[in-house]
Coordinates of N, CA and C in Angstrom, one line a residue:
X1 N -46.3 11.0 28.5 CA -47.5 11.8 28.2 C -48.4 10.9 27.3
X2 N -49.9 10.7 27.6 CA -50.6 9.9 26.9 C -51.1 10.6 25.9
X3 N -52.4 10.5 25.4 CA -52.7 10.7 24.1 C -54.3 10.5 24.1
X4 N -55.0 11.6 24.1 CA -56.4 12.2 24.1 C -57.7 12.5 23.0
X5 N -58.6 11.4 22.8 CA -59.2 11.4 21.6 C -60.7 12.1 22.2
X6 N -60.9 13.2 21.5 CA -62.3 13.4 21.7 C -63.4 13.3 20.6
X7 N -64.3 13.0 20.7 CA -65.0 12.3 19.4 C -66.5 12.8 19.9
X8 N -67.4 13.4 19.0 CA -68.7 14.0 18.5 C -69.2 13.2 17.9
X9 N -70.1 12.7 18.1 CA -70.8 12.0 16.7 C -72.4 12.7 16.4
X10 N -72.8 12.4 15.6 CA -74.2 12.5 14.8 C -74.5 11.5 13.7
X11 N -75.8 10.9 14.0 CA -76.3 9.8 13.8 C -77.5 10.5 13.0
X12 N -77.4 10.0 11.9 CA -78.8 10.2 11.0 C -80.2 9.7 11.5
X13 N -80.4 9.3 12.2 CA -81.3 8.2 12.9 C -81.2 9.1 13.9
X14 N -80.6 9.7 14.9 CA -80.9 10.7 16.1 C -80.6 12.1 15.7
X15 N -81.8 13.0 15.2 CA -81.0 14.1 14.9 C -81.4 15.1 16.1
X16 N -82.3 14.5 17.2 CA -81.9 15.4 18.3 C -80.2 15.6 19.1
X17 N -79.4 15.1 18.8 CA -78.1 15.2 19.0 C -77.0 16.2 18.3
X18 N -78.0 16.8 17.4 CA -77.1 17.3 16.2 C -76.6 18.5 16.8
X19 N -77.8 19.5 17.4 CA -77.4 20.8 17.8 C -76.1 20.9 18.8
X20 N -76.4 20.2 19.9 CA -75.2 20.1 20.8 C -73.7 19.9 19.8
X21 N -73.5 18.9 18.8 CA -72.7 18.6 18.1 C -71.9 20.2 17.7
X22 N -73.0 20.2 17.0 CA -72.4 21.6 16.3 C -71.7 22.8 17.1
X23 N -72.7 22.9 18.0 CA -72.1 24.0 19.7 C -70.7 23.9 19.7
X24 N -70.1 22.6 20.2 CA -69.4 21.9 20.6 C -67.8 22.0 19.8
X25 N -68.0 22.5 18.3 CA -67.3 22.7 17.3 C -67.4 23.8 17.0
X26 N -68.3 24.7 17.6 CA -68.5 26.1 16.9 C -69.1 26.1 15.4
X27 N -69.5 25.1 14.8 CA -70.2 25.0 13.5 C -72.0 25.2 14.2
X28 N -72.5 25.5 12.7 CA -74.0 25.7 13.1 C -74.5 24.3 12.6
X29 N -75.2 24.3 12.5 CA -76.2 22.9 12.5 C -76.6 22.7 10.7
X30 N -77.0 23.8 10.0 CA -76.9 24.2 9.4 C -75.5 23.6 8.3
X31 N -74.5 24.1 8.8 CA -73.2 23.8 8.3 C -73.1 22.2 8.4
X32 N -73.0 21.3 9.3 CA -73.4 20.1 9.6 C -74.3 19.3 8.5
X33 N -75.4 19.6 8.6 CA -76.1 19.1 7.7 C -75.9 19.2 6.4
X34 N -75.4 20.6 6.1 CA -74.6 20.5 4.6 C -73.8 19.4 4.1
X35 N -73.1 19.8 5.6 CA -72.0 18.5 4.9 C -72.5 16.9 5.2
X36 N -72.9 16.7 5.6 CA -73.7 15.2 5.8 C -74.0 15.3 4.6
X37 N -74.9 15.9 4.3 CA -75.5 15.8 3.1 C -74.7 15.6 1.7
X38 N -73.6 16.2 1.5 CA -72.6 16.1 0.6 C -71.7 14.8 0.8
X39 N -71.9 14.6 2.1 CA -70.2 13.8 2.1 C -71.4 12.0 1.8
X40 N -72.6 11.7 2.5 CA -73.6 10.8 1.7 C -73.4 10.7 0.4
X41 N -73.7 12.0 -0.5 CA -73.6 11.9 -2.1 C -72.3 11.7 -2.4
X42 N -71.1 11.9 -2.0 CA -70.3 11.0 -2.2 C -69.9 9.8 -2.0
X43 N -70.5 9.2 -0.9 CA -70.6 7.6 -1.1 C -71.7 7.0 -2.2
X44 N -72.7 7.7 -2.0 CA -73.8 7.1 -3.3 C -72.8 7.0 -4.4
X45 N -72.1 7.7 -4.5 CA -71.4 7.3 -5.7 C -70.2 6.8 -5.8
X46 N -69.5 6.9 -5.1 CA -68.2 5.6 -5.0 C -69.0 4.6 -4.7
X47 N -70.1 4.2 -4.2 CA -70.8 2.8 -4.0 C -71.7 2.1 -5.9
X48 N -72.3 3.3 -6.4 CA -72.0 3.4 -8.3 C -70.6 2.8 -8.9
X49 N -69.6 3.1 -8.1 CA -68.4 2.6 -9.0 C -68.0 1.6 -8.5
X50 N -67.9 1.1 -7.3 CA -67.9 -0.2 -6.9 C -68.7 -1.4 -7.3
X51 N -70.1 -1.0 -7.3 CA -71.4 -1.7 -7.9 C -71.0 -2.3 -9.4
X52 N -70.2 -1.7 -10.3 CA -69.5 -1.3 -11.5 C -68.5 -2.5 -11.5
X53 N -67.7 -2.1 -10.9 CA -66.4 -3.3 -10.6 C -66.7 -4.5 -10.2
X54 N -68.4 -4.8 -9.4 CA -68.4 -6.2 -9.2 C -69.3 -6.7 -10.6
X55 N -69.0 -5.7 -11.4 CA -70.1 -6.6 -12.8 C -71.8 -6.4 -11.8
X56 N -72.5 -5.7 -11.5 CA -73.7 -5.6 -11.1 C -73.8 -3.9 -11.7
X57 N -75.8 -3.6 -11.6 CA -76.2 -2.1 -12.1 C -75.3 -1.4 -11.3
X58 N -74.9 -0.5 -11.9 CA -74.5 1.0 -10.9 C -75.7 1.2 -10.3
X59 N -77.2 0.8 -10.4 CA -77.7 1.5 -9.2 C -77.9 0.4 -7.6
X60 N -77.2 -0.9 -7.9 CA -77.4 -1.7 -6.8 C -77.5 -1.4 -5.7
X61 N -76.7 -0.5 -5.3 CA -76.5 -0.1 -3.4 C -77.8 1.2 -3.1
X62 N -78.7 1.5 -4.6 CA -79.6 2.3 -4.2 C -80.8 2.0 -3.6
X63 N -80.9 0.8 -3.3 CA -82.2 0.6 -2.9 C -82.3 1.5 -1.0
X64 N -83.2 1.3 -1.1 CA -84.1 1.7 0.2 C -83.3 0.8 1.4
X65 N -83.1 -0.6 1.5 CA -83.0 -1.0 2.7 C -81.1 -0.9 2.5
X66 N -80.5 -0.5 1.1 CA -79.3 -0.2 1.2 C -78.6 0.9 1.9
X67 N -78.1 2.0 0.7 CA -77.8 3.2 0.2 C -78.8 4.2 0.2
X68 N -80.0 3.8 -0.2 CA -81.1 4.6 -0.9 C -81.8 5.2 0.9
X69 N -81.4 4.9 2.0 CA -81.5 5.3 2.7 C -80.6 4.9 4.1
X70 N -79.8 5.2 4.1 CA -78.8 4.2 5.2 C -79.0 5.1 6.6
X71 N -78.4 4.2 7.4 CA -78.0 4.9 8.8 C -76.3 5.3 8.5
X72 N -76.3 6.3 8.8 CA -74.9 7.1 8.7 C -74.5 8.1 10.0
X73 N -73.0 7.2 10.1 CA -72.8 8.1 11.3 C -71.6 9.3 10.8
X74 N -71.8 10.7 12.0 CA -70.7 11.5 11.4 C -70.1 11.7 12.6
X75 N -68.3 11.6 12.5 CA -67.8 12.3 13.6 C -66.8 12.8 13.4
X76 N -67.4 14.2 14.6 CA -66.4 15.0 14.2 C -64.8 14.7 15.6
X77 N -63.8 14.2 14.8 CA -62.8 14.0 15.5 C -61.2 14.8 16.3
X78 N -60.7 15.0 17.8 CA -60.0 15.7 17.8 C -58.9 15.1 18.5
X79 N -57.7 14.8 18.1 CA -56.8 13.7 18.7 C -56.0 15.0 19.6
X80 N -54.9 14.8 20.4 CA -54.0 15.4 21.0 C -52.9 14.4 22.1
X81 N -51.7 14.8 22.0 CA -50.5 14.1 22.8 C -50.0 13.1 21.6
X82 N -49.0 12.2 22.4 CA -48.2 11.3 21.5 C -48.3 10.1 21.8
X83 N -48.6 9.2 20.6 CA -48.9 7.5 20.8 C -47.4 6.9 21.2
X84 N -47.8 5.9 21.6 CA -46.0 4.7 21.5 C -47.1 3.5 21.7
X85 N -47.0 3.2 20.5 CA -47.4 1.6 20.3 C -46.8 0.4 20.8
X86 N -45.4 0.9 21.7 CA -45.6 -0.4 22.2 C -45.6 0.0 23.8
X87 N -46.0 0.8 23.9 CA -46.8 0.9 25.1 C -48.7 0.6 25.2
X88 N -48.7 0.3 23.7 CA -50.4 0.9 23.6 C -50.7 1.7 24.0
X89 N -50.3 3.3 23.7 CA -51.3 4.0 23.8 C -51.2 4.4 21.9
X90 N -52.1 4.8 22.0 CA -52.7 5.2 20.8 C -53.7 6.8 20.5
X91 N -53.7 7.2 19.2 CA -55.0 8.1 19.3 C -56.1 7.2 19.2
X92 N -56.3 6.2 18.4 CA -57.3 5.2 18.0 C -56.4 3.9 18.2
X93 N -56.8 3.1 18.1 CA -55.7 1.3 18.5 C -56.4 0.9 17.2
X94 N -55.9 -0.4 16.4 CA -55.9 -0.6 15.4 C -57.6 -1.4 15.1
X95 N -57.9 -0.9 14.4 CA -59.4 -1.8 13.5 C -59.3 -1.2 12.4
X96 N -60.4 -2.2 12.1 CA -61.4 -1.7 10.7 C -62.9 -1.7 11.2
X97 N -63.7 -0.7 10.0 CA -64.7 -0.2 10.3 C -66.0 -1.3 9.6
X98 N -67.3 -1.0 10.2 CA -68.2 -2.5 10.2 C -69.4 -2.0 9.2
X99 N -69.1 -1.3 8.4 CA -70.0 -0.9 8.0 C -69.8 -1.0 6.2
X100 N -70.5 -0.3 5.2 CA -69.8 -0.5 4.0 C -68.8 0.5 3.7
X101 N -68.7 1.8 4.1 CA -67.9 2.6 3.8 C -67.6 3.8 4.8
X102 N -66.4 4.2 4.6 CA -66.3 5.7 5.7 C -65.0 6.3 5.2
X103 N -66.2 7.3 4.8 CA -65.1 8.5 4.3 C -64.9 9.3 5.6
X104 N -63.5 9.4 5.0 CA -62.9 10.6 6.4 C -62.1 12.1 5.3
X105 N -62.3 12.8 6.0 CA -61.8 14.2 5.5 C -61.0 14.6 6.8
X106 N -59.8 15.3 6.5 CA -58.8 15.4 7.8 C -57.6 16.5 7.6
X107 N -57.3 17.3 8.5 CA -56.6 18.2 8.0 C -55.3 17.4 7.4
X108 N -53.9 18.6 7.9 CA -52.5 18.1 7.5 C -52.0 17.2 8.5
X109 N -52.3 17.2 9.4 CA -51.3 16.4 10.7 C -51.5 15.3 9.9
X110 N -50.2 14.3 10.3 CA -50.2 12.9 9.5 C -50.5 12.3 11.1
X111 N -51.0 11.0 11.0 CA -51.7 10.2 12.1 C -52.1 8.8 11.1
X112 N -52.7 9.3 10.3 CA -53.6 7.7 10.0 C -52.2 6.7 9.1
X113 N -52.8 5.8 9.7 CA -51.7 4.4 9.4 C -52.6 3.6 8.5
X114 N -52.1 2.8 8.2 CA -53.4 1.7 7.5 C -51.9 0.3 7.1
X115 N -53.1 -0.7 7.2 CA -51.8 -1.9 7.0 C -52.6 -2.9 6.3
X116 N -51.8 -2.9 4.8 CA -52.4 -3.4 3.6 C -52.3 -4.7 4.0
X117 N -51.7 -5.8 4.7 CA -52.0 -6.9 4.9 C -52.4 -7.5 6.7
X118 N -53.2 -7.8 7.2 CA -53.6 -7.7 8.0 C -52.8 -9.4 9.0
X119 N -52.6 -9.9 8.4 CA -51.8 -12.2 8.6 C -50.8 -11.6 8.8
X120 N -50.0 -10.6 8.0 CA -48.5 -11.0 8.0 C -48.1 -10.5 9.7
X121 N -47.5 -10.9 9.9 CA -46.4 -10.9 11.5 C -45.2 -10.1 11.5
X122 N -44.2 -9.2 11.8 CA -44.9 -8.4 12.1 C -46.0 -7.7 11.4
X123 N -47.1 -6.9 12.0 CA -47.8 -6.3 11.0 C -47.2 -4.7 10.4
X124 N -47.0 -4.3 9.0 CA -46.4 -3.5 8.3 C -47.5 -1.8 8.2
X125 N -47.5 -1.0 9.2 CA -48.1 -0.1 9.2 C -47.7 1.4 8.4
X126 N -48.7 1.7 7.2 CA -47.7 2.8 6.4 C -48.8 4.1 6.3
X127 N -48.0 5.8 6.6 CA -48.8 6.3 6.9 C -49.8 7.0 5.5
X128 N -50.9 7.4 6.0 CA -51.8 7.9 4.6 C -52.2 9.4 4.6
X129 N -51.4 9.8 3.1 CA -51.2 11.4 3.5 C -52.8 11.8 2.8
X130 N -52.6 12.9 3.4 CA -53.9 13.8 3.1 C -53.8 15.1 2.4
X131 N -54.6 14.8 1.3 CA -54.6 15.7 0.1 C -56.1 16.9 0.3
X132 N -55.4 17.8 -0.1 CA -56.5 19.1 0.6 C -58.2 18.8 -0.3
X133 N -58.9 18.7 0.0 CA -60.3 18.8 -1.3 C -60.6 17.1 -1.2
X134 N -59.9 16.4 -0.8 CA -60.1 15.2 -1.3 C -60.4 14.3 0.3
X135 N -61.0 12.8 -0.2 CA -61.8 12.1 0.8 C -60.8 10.9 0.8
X136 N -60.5 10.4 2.2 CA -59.7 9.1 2.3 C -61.1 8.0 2.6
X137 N -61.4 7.2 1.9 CA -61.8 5.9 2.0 C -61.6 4.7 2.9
X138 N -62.1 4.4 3.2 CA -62.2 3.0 4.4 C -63.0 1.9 4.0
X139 N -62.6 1.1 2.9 CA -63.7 0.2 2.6 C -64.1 -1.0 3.9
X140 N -65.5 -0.7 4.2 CA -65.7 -1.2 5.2 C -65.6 -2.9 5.6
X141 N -65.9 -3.7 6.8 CA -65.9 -5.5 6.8 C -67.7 -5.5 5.9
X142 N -68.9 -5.0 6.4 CA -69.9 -5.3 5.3 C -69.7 -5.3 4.1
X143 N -68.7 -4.3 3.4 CA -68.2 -4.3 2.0 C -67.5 -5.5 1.7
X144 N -66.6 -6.3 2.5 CA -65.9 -7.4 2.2 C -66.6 -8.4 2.1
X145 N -67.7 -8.4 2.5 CA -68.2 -9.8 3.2 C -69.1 -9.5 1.8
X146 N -70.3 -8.6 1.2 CA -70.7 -9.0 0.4 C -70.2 -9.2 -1.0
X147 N -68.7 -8.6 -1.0 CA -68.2 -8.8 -2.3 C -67.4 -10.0 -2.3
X148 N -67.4 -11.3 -1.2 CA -66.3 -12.4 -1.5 C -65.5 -11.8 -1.5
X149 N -65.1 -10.7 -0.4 CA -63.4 -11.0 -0.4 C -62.2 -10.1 -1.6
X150 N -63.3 -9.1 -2.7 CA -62.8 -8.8 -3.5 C -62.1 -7.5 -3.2
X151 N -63.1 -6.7 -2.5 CA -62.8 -5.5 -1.7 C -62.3 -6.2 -0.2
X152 N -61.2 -5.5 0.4 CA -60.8 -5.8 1.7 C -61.0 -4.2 2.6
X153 N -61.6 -5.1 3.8 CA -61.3 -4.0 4.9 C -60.7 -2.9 5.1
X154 N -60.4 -2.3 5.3 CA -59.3 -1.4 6.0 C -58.7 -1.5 7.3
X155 N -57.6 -2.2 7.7 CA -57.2 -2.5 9.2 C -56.7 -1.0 8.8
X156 N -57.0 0.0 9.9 CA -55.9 0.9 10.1 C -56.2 1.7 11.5
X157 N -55.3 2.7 11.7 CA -55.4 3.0 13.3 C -54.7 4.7 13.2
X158 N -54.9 5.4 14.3 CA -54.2 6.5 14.3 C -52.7 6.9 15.4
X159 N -51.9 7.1 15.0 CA -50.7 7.8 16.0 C -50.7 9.2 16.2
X160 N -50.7 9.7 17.6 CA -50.8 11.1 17.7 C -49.4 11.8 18.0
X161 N -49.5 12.7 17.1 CA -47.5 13.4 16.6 C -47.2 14.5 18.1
X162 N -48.0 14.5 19.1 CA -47.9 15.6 19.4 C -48.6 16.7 19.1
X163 N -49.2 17.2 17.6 CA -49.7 18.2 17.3 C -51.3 17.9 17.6
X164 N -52.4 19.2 17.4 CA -53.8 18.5 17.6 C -53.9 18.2 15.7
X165 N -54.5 17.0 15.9 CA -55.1 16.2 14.7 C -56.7 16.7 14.6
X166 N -57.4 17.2 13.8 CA -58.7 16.6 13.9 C -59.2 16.1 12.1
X167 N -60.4 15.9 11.7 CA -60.7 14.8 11.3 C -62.1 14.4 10.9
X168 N -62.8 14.4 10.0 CA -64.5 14.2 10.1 C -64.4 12.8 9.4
X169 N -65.5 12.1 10.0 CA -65.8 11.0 9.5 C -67.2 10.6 9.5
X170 N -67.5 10.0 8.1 CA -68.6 9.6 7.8 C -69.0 8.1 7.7
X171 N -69.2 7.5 8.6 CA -69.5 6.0 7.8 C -71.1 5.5 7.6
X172 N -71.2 4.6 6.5 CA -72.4 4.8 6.1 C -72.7 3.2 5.7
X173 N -74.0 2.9 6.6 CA -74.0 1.5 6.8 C -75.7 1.3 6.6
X174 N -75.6 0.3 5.3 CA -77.4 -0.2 5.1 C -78.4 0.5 6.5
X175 N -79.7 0.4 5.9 CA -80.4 0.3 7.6 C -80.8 -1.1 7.9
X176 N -80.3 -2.0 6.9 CA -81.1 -3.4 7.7 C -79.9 -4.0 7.0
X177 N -79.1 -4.9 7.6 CA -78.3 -6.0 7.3 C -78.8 -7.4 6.5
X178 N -78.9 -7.4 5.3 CA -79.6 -8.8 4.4 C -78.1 -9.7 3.9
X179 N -77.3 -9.9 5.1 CA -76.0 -10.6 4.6 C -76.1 -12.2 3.3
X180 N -77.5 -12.4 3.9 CA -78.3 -13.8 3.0 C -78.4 -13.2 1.6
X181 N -78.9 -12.0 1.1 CA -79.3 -11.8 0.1 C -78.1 -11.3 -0.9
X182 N -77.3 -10.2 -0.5 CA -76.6 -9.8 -1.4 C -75.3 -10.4 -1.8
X183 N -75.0 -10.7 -3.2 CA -73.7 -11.3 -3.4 C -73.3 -12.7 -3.0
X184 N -74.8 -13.5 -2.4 CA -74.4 -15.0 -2.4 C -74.6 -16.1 -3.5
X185 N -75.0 -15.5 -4.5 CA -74.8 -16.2 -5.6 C -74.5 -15.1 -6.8
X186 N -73.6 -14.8 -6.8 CA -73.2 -13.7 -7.6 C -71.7 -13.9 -8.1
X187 N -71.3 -14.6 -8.8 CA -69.7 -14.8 -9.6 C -69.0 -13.5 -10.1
X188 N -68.0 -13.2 -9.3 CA -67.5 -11.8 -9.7 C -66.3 -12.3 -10.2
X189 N -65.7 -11.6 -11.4 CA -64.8 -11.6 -12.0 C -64.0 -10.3 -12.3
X190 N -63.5 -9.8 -11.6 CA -62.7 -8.5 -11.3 C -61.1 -8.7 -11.5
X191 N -60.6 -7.7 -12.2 CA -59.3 -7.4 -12.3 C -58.9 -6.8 -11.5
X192 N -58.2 -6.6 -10.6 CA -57.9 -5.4 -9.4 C -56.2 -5.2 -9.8
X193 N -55.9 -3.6 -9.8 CA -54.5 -3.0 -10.3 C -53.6 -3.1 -9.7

């Protein structure tokens, strides 16, 4: 038996797409935008505490062509059937995400994997539980690349248990890419725990 990913998205940048979304989930549009709107103000500010950690203002990621107005995508996610990875099937196959951040909110089904070192051979995949109220993080590859390397990626992927999984995710990526500008002459001196 394979393993079946259905995925919704909503694009801040296309909000003629929103209503169908919501249909689709039985949420109103209304509800949707609530939470877009909430789950953004939570990145504005884990992006505040990161800004913090590279030694720069807490308001750095606010500008306009940053944070201060980003393209953000939301999706709403519904996995079902059972992975075997060494068949490749999967609910998701393994990446990381290209943007600076993406919070995901997800029920109880365990699925998401994440693999703290990405070189080593075999690669070490460990699962990430989910705590009711609270947001799992994905620090994105644009987050790596502007900070040198201090923040890493997220390689991670999902396995489907059999049960249905679903899942919302937010990722939230500048509206204009200035890879020249940010953090290329910037000496960061970070302790990481």
């Amino acid at each position: 038996m394979g393993i079946t990913k259905k995925v919704f998205s909503l694009e801040s940048k296309a909000p003629t797409i929103h209503h169908s979304v919501a249909l689709t989930f039985g949420l109103t549009l209304a509800t949707m935008e609530k939470y877009h709107q909430e789950a953004l103000r939570v990145c504005k500010a884990i992006a505040r505490v990161l800004a913090l950690a590279l030694n720069v203002d807490g308001d750095y990621f606010d500008t306009p062509e940053m944070l201060g107005n980003p393209l953000t995508f939301m999706r709403l996610l519904h996995y079902e059937g059972m992975s075997d990875p060494s068949k490749g099937i999967y609910g998701c196959g393994p990446h990381s995400d290209f943007g600076m951040m993406t919070l995901l909110g997800t029920d109880s089904v365990m699925g998401l994997q994440i693999c703290k070192d990405r070189d080593v051979k075999p690669r070490k995949w460990e699962y990430i539980l989910s705590i009711k109220g609270a947001y799992i993080v994905n620090i994105g590859d644009l987050l790596e690349r502007w900070s040198n390397g201090i923040f890493k990626s997220t390689l991670h992927r999902v396995l489907g248990n059999g049960q249905d999984r679903y899942s919302v995710s937010l990722l939230a990526k500048p509206i204009r890419v200035y890879l020249h500008k940010f953090f290329r002459h910037v000496h960061f001196s970070v302790r990481l725990l």
